[in-house]
Short mmCIF file of C-alpha atoms and ligand atoms in Angstrom, two decimals:
data_model
loop_
_atom_site.label_atom_id
_atom_site.label_comp_id
_atom_site.label_asym_id
_atom_site.label_seq_id
_atom_site.Cartn_x
_atom_site.Cartn_y
_atom_site.Cartn_z
CA MET A 1 52.70 145.24 96.30
CA LEU A 2 54.56 147.71 97.79
CA SER A 3 53.20 150.23 100.89
CA VAL A 4 55.51 153.08 101.87
CA VAL A 5 54.84 154.81 105.21
CA ILE A 6 55.35 158.20 106.31
CA PRO A 7 54.56 159.24 109.78
CA ILE A 8 53.69 163.60 110.08
CA TYR A 9 53.51 165.50 112.42
CA ASN A 10 53.33 168.83 111.63
CA GLU A 11 54.93 168.71 108.53
CA GLU A 12 52.61 171.03 106.08
CA LYS A 13 55.15 172.64 103.83
CA SER A 14 57.43 169.35 103.21
CA LEU A 15 53.95 167.31 101.98
CA GLY A 16 53.63 168.40 98.33
CA LYS A 17 57.45 167.91 97.59
CA LEU A 18 57.38 164.34 99.22
CA TYR A 19 54.79 163.04 97.08
CA ASP A 20 55.96 164.61 94.01
CA ARG A 21 59.49 162.72 94.51
CA LEU A 22 58.23 159.67 95.76
CA THR A 23 55.54 159.32 93.57
CA LYS A 24 58.26 160.05 90.91
CA THR A 25 60.79 157.11 91.79
CA LEU A 26 57.57 154.85 92.75
CA SER A 27 56.56 154.78 89.25
CA LYS A 28 59.56 153.28 87.34
CA ILE A 29 59.48 150.44 90.05
CA ASP A 30 58.04 147.59 88.02
CA GLU A 31 54.96 146.91 90.79
CA GLU A 32 51.88 147.87 92.36
CA TYR A 33 52.54 150.48 95.25
CA GLU A 34 50.27 152.11 98.19
CA ILE A 35 51.53 155.22 99.81
CA ILE A 36 49.66 155.57 103.60
CA ALA A 37 50.30 159.03 105.29
CA VAL A 38 50.19 158.40 109.01
CA ASN A 39 49.33 161.96 110.07
CA ASP A 40 49.64 161.71 114.11
CA GLY A 41 47.66 164.69 115.22
CA SER A 42 49.06 167.45 113.34
CA SER A 43 48.22 171.40 114.32
CA ASP A 44 48.81 172.60 111.44
CA ASP A 45 48.00 172.63 107.63
CA SER A 46 49.21 168.80 107.07
CA LEU A 47 45.66 166.80 107.39
CA ARG A 48 44.22 169.22 104.72
CA VAL A 49 47.41 168.71 102.22
CA LEU A 50 47.20 165.32 102.76
CA LYS A 51 43.51 165.05 102.03
CA LYS A 52 43.86 167.26 98.75
CA LEU A 53 46.60 164.21 98.02
CA HIS A 54 44.14 161.69 98.57
CA LYS A 55 41.84 163.15 96.57
CA GLN A 56 44.05 163.67 93.39
CA ASP A 57 45.63 159.70 94.24
CA SER A 58 43.29 156.61 94.98
CA ARG A 59 46.72 155.34 95.75
CA PHE A 60 47.43 157.80 98.69
CA LYS A 61 45.90 156.90 101.60
CA VAL A 62 45.56 158.66 104.74
CA VAL A 63 45.27 157.65 108.34
CA ASP A 64 44.41 160.53 110.61
CA PHE A 65 44.81 159.74 114.39
CA ARG A 66 42.99 161.54 117.08
CA ARG A 67 45.76 163.34 118.68
CA ASN A 68 49.36 163.21 118.62
CA PHE A 69 50.53 159.47 120.05
CA GLY A 70 54.36 159.76 118.60
CA GLN A 71 56.48 158.34 115.92
CA THR A 72 56.74 154.98 117.45
CA ALA A 73 52.70 154.92 117.21
CA ALA A 74 52.27 156.62 113.82
CA LEU A 75 54.73 154.06 112.17
CA ALA A 76 52.80 150.81 114.36
CA ALA A 77 49.57 152.53 112.40
CA GLY A 78 51.08 152.55 109.01
CA PHE A 79 52.35 148.97 109.23
CA ASP A 80 48.76 147.66 109.85
CA TYR A 81 46.61 149.30 107.31
CA ALA A 82 49.88 148.50 105.21
CA GLN A 83 48.76 145.77 102.62
CA GLY A 84 52.16 145.56 100.48
CA ASP A 85 54.66 142.29 100.98
CA VAL A 86 56.84 144.54 101.34
CA VAL A 87 56.73 147.94 103.73
CA VAL A 88 59.02 151.04 103.14
CA SER A 89 58.75 153.47 106.12
CA ILE A 90 60.43 156.63 105.18
CA ASP A 91 60.56 160.23 107.13
CA ALA A 92 57.68 163.44 106.01
CA ASP A 93 60.62 165.97 106.29
CA LEU A 94 62.62 165.00 103.35
CA GLU A 95 65.89 163.95 105.18
CA ASN A 96 65.25 160.73 103.57
CA ASP A 97 65.79 160.72 99.65
CA PRO A 98 62.57 159.32 98.13
CA ASN A 99 65.45 158.34 95.13
CA ASP A 100 66.99 155.59 97.83
CA VAL A 101 64.06 153.59 98.09
CA PRO A 102 64.78 151.55 94.93
CA LYS A 103 68.32 150.85 96.32
CA LEU A 104 67.09 149.30 99.68
CA LEU A 105 64.57 146.81 97.40
CA ASP A 106 67.09 145.52 95.77
CA LYS A 107 68.68 145.05 98.31
CA LEU A 108 65.54 143.21 100.09
CA ASP A 109 65.85 140.80 96.84
CA GLU A 110 69.12 139.47 97.56
CA GLY A 111 67.41 137.66 100.05
CA TYR A 112 67.02 139.67 103.30
CA ASP A 113 64.29 140.11 106.10
CA ILE A 114 64.73 144.08 106.67
CA VAL A 115 67.13 146.69 105.11
CA SER A 116 68.15 149.83 106.99
CA GLY A 117 69.47 153.25 105.30
CA TRP A 118 72.53 154.40 107.11
CA ARG A 119 72.65 158.06 106.60
CA GLN A 120 75.52 159.70 104.86
CA ASN A 121 76.97 163.00 105.40
CA ARG A 122 74.38 163.74 108.33
CA TRP A 123 76.52 165.91 110.38
CA VAL A 124 76.23 169.42 109.27
CA GLY A 125 76.11 173.18 110.98
CA GLY A 126 79.08 174.16 112.93
CA LEU A 127 81.37 172.41 114.88
CA LEU A 128 79.44 172.66 118.27
CA GLN A 129 76.41 171.81 116.55
CA LYS A 130 77.89 168.85 115.08
CA ILE A 131 79.53 167.63 118.07
CA VAL A 132 76.26 168.10 120.16
CA ARG A 133 74.38 165.87 117.80
CA ARG A 134 77.02 163.58 116.58
CA VAL A 135 78.83 162.24 120.28
CA PRO A 136 75.08 161.52 121.72
CA SER A 137 74.11 159.39 118.58
CA GLU A 138 77.68 157.72 118.40
CA ILE A 139 77.49 156.63 121.73
CA ALA A 140 73.82 155.70 121.26
CA ASN A 141 74.45 153.64 118.40
CA PHE A 142 77.62 151.87 119.92
CA LEU A 143 75.08 150.74 123.16
CA VAL A 144 72.70 149.32 120.71
CA ARG A 145 75.34 147.66 118.76
CA ARG A 146 76.67 145.95 122.18
CA VAL A 147 72.87 145.13 123.25
CA THR A 148 71.72 144.17 120.28
CA GLY A 149 74.54 142.52 118.69
CA LEU A 150 73.12 143.98 115.35
CA GLU A 151 76.11 145.39 113.52
CA LEU A 152 74.09 148.73 112.30
CA HIS A 153 75.89 152.11 112.17
CA ASP A 154 72.94 154.41 112.31
CA THR A 155 69.90 152.69 114.26
CA GLY A 156 67.41 155.86 114.00
CA CYS A 157 66.93 156.16 109.92
CA THR A 158 63.46 155.89 109.27
CA LEU A 159 64.19 154.93 106.02
CA LYS A 160 64.05 151.47 106.07
CA ALA A 161 62.27 148.34 104.04
CA TYR A 162 60.63 145.40 105.29
CA ARG A 163 59.11 142.27 104.36
CA ALA A 164 55.64 142.17 105.80
CA GLU A 165 55.86 138.91 107.16
CA VAL A 166 58.37 140.05 109.66
CA LEU A 167 56.45 143.07 111.16
CA GLU A 168 53.80 140.77 111.95
CA HIS A 169 55.67 139.36 115.12
CA VAL A 170 56.70 142.85 116.15
CA GLU A 171 54.97 144.97 118.34
CA LEU A 172 55.84 148.38 119.02
CA TYR A 173 55.64 150.54 121.94
CA GLY A 174 57.41 153.56 123.57
CA GLU A 175 60.14 154.73 121.04
CA MET A 176 60.88 151.21 119.82
CA HIS A 177 60.37 152.21 116.18
CA ARG A 178 64.17 152.08 115.82
CA PHE A 179 64.48 148.57 117.39
CA VAL A 180 62.45 147.06 114.77
CA PRO A 181 65.70 144.99 113.39
CA ALA A 182 66.75 144.22 116.70
CA ILE A 183 63.80 142.91 117.80
CA ALA A 184 63.33 141.40 114.45
CA THR A 185 66.44 139.26 114.91
CA ARG A 186 64.75 137.65 117.80
CA TYR A 187 62.44 136.22 115.01
CA GLY A 188 65.64 135.24 112.90
CA ALA A 189 65.55 138.07 110.52
CA LYS A 190 68.20 138.86 108.05
CA ILE A 191 68.98 142.29 108.17
CA ALA A 192 71.35 144.33 105.71
CA GLU A 193 72.32 148.24 105.78
CA VAL A 194 72.88 150.20 102.25
CA PRO A 195 74.25 153.74 102.67
CA VAL A 196 71.51 156.25 101.95
CA ASN A 197 71.58 159.90 101.29
CA TYR A 198 70.71 162.81 103.98
CA GLN A 199 69.69 166.24 103.69
CA PRO A 200 68.95 168.60 106.45
CA ARG A 201 65.15 169.51 106.75
CA GLU A 202 63.91 172.09 104.67
CA PHE A 203 60.52 173.35 106.30
CA GLY A 204 59.21 172.95 109.83
CA SER A 205 61.45 171.84 112.75
CA SER A 206 62.97 168.39 114.59
CA LYS A 207 60.40 167.18 117.14
CA TYR A 208 62.65 165.63 119.69
CA GLY A 209 65.12 167.65 121.70
CA PHE A 210 67.60 165.66 123.83
CA SER A 211 65.11 164.06 126.22
CA ARG A 212 64.78 161.73 123.48
CA THR A 213 68.10 160.36 124.37
CA VAL A 214 67.14 158.92 127.83
CA ARG A 215 64.42 157.46 126.70
CA VAL A 216 65.77 155.80 123.90
CA LEU A 217 68.19 154.45 126.53
CA LEU A 218 65.56 153.43 128.97
CA ASP A 219 64.19 151.51 126.22
CA LEU A 220 67.22 149.87 125.46
CA VAL A 221 67.65 148.51 128.92
CA LEU A 222 64.08 147.49 128.06
CA LEU A 223 65.06 145.63 124.74
CA LYS A 224 68.32 143.92 126.50
CA PHE A 225 65.58 142.80 128.91
CA LEU A 226 62.99 140.97 126.67
CA LEU A 227 65.63 139.99 124.02
CA GLY A 228 67.82 138.08 126.63
CA TYR A 229 65.24 137.03 129.26
CA GLY A 230 61.66 137.89 127.86
CA THR A 231 60.50 134.42 127.83
CA ARG A 232 62.54 133.23 130.95
CA PRO A 233 62.20 136.39 133.63
CA ILE A 234 62.91 133.55 136.62
CA GLN A 235 66.14 132.91 135.17
CA PHE A 236 66.84 136.26 135.33
CA PHE A 237 65.68 137.80 138.50
CA GLY A 238 66.03 134.08 140.23
CA LEU A 239 69.69 134.43 139.78
CA LEU A 240 69.89 137.66 141.28
CA GLY A 241 67.85 136.67 144.22
CA VAL A 242 69.76 133.55 145.11
CA VAL A 243 72.79 135.11 144.85
CA LEU A 244 72.05 137.81 147.11
CA GLY A 245 70.09 135.90 149.34
CA GLY A 246 72.62 133.29 149.55
CA LEU A 247 75.00 135.98 150.39
CA GLY A 248 72.71 137.16 153.10
CA PHE A 249 72.02 133.69 154.57
CA VAL A 250 76.13 133.12 154.48
CA PHE A 251 76.28 136.14 156.85
CA SER A 252 73.67 135.61 158.73
CA LEU A 253 75.38 131.98 159.66
CA TYR A 254 78.48 133.86 160.81
CA LEU A 255 76.78 136.07 162.93
CA THR A 256 74.84 133.15 164.46
CA TYR A 257 78.53 131.47 164.99
CA VAL A 258 79.75 134.94 166.58
CA LYS A 259 76.93 134.72 168.66
CA PHE A 260 76.43 131.34 170.03
CA GLY A 261 79.74 130.32 169.34
CA LEU A 262 81.79 132.92 170.87
CA ASN A 263 79.46 134.58 173.06
CA GLN A 264 79.34 137.95 171.73
CA SER A 265 76.74 140.18 171.15
CA ILE A 266 75.82 141.00 167.50
CA GLY A 267 73.31 143.57 167.92
CA GLN A 268 75.10 146.45 167.57
CA ARG A 269 76.97 145.19 163.86
CA PRO A 270 75.93 146.52 160.36
CA LEU A 271 76.76 143.31 159.06
CA LEU A 272 73.11 141.88 160.67
CA LEU A 273 71.05 144.75 158.92
CA LEU A 274 73.13 143.57 155.47
CA ALA A 275 72.04 139.96 156.28
CA VAL A 276 68.51 140.67 156.59
CA LEU A 277 68.73 143.38 154.19
CA LEU A 278 70.48 140.52 151.75
CA MET A 279 67.91 137.59 152.76
CA VAL A 280 64.62 140.04 151.73
CA LEU A 281 66.06 141.43 148.66
CA GLY A 282 66.68 137.39 147.58
CA VAL A 283 62.71 136.29 148.22
CA GLN A 284 61.58 139.73 146.53
CA PHE A 285 63.30 138.94 143.19
CA VAL A 286 62.58 135.26 143.48
CA THR A 287 59.26 136.13 143.80
CA MET A 288 59.45 139.06 141.06
CA GLY A 289 60.53 136.09 138.92
CA LEU A 290 57.68 133.78 139.48
CA LEU A 291 55.59 136.95 138.92
CA GLY A 292 57.70 137.77 135.53
CA GLU A 293 57.04 134.14 134.87
CA ILE A 294 52.87 134.47 134.84
CA VAL A 295 52.88 137.22 133.12
CA MET A 296 54.89 136.08 130.36
CA ARG A 297 53.02 133.17 130.63
CA THR A 298 49.59 135.05 130.19
CA TYR A 299 51.18 136.95 127.36
CA PHE A 300 52.08 134.65 125.40
CA GLU A 301 48.70 131.75 125.28
CA SER A 302 46.40 134.71 125.72
CA GLN A 303 47.30 135.98 122.80
CA ASN A 304 48.38 132.34 121.21
CA LYS A 305 51.80 133.67 120.30
CA LYS A 306 54.56 131.24 120.06
CA ILE A 307 58.04 131.28 121.53
CA TYR A 308 59.57 130.52 118.26
CA ALA A 309 59.42 131.58 114.53
CA VAL A 310 59.22 128.99 111.55
CA ARG A 311 60.70 130.17 108.22
CA GLU A 312 59.10 127.18 106.77
CA PHE A 313 57.76 124.03 106.89
CA LEU A 314 58.18 120.94 104.30
CA ASP A 315 55.86 118.23 104.55
N1 UDP B 401 57.15 162.29 113.34
C1 UDP B 401 55.69 161.62 114.16
N2 UDP B 401 55.18 162.11 115.47
C2 UDP B 401 55.62 162.60 116.54
C3 UDP B 401 57.22 162.84 116.09
C4 UDP B 401 57.30 163.10 114.72
O1 UDP B 401 54.47 161.17 113.28
O2 UDP B 401 55.29 162.68 117.34
C5 UDP B 401 57.26 162.53 112.48
C6 UDP B 401 57.94 163.57 112.13
O3 UDP B 401 56.75 164.18 111.40
C7 UDP B 401 59.04 163.04 110.96
C8 UDP B 401 59.22 161.84 111.64
O4 UDP B 401 58.57 161.34 112.89
O5 UDP B 401 58.73 162.43 109.77
C9 UDP B 401 60.86 161.88 112.32
O6 UDP B 401 60.66 163.29 113.19
P1 UDP B 401 61.53 164.59 112.87
O7 UDP B 401 62.13 164.69 111.70
O8 UDP B 401 61.13 165.43 113.60
O9 UDP B 401 62.73 163.53 113.89
P2 UDP B 401 64.47 163.80 113.54
O10 UDP B 401 65.01 164.09 112.11
O11 UDP B 401 64.95 164.77 114.06
O12 UDP B 401 65.08 162.79 114.14
MG1 MG B 402 63.54 164.69 110.55
#
């Protein structure tokens, strides 16, 4: 079965059209399907529209949040409630084209675990508007490619298809929904990208401003750490601690020699301060690494998580 997940925050005007286009495409696919609409605390009439659609169509399911939890939470809830073995996520504002869904599914059938949309002709509007929107996006995508090593052109595109078993491994926090493919590579998922249509939104307005860039960058730092050292924090903090502390130790040895070997006073030397600072920092980093190890073990062991992922076991 196929599950289509839609995060919705104040999209009352788009929903009818979205439903019509989506069901038209899905009915052509030779597979059972369900649509899971997650109402993320909308303050407009979205919920009423969703309830109406649910009454008409038993395949249209609605998850109604108590308040606005954000797009990542909405998608995570949709993934939790989805029963299909393939899950497609799509924006509610019709910026993604439902007609692209079959294309994603075909690619998935070629043996991929996640297929991500790559929005074509996304930069519309006047020159200034284009620059203001495009430059941060290109930089963010470049950084994401560098950090994750995953060659995707458009990480921000919500239109994606996933194998449900891959999603099981992926927990989402913050603004992480855009990094699902990157997180999934940690479990060995195979990722592909296909060009998809892009249409500027007709109704309502974007829910994000410039501050998103900062939040995405912070999430990227976190992701880099989790992907690289999530299961071995001591090696990250420990190395830092040993290098800094070691440097401080060398300085203090030198100062000891100056004091007792050369019989000069060292009380006024800035190097003394630096040496002490570095040694304290070094101890702190090593300790932080040890704490990280304990936290990490609690996380894995209390939830019976594995530090590996098996595709198949032949016995
Ligand atoms: N969305 C949501 N909760 C939020 C913000 C957005 O569920 O707090 C939904 C929104 O309704 C839309 C999708 O996430 O379906 C993408 O949001 P938007 O179109 O505003 O983002 P943009 O396309 O500007 O990146
Ligand atoms: Mg949008």
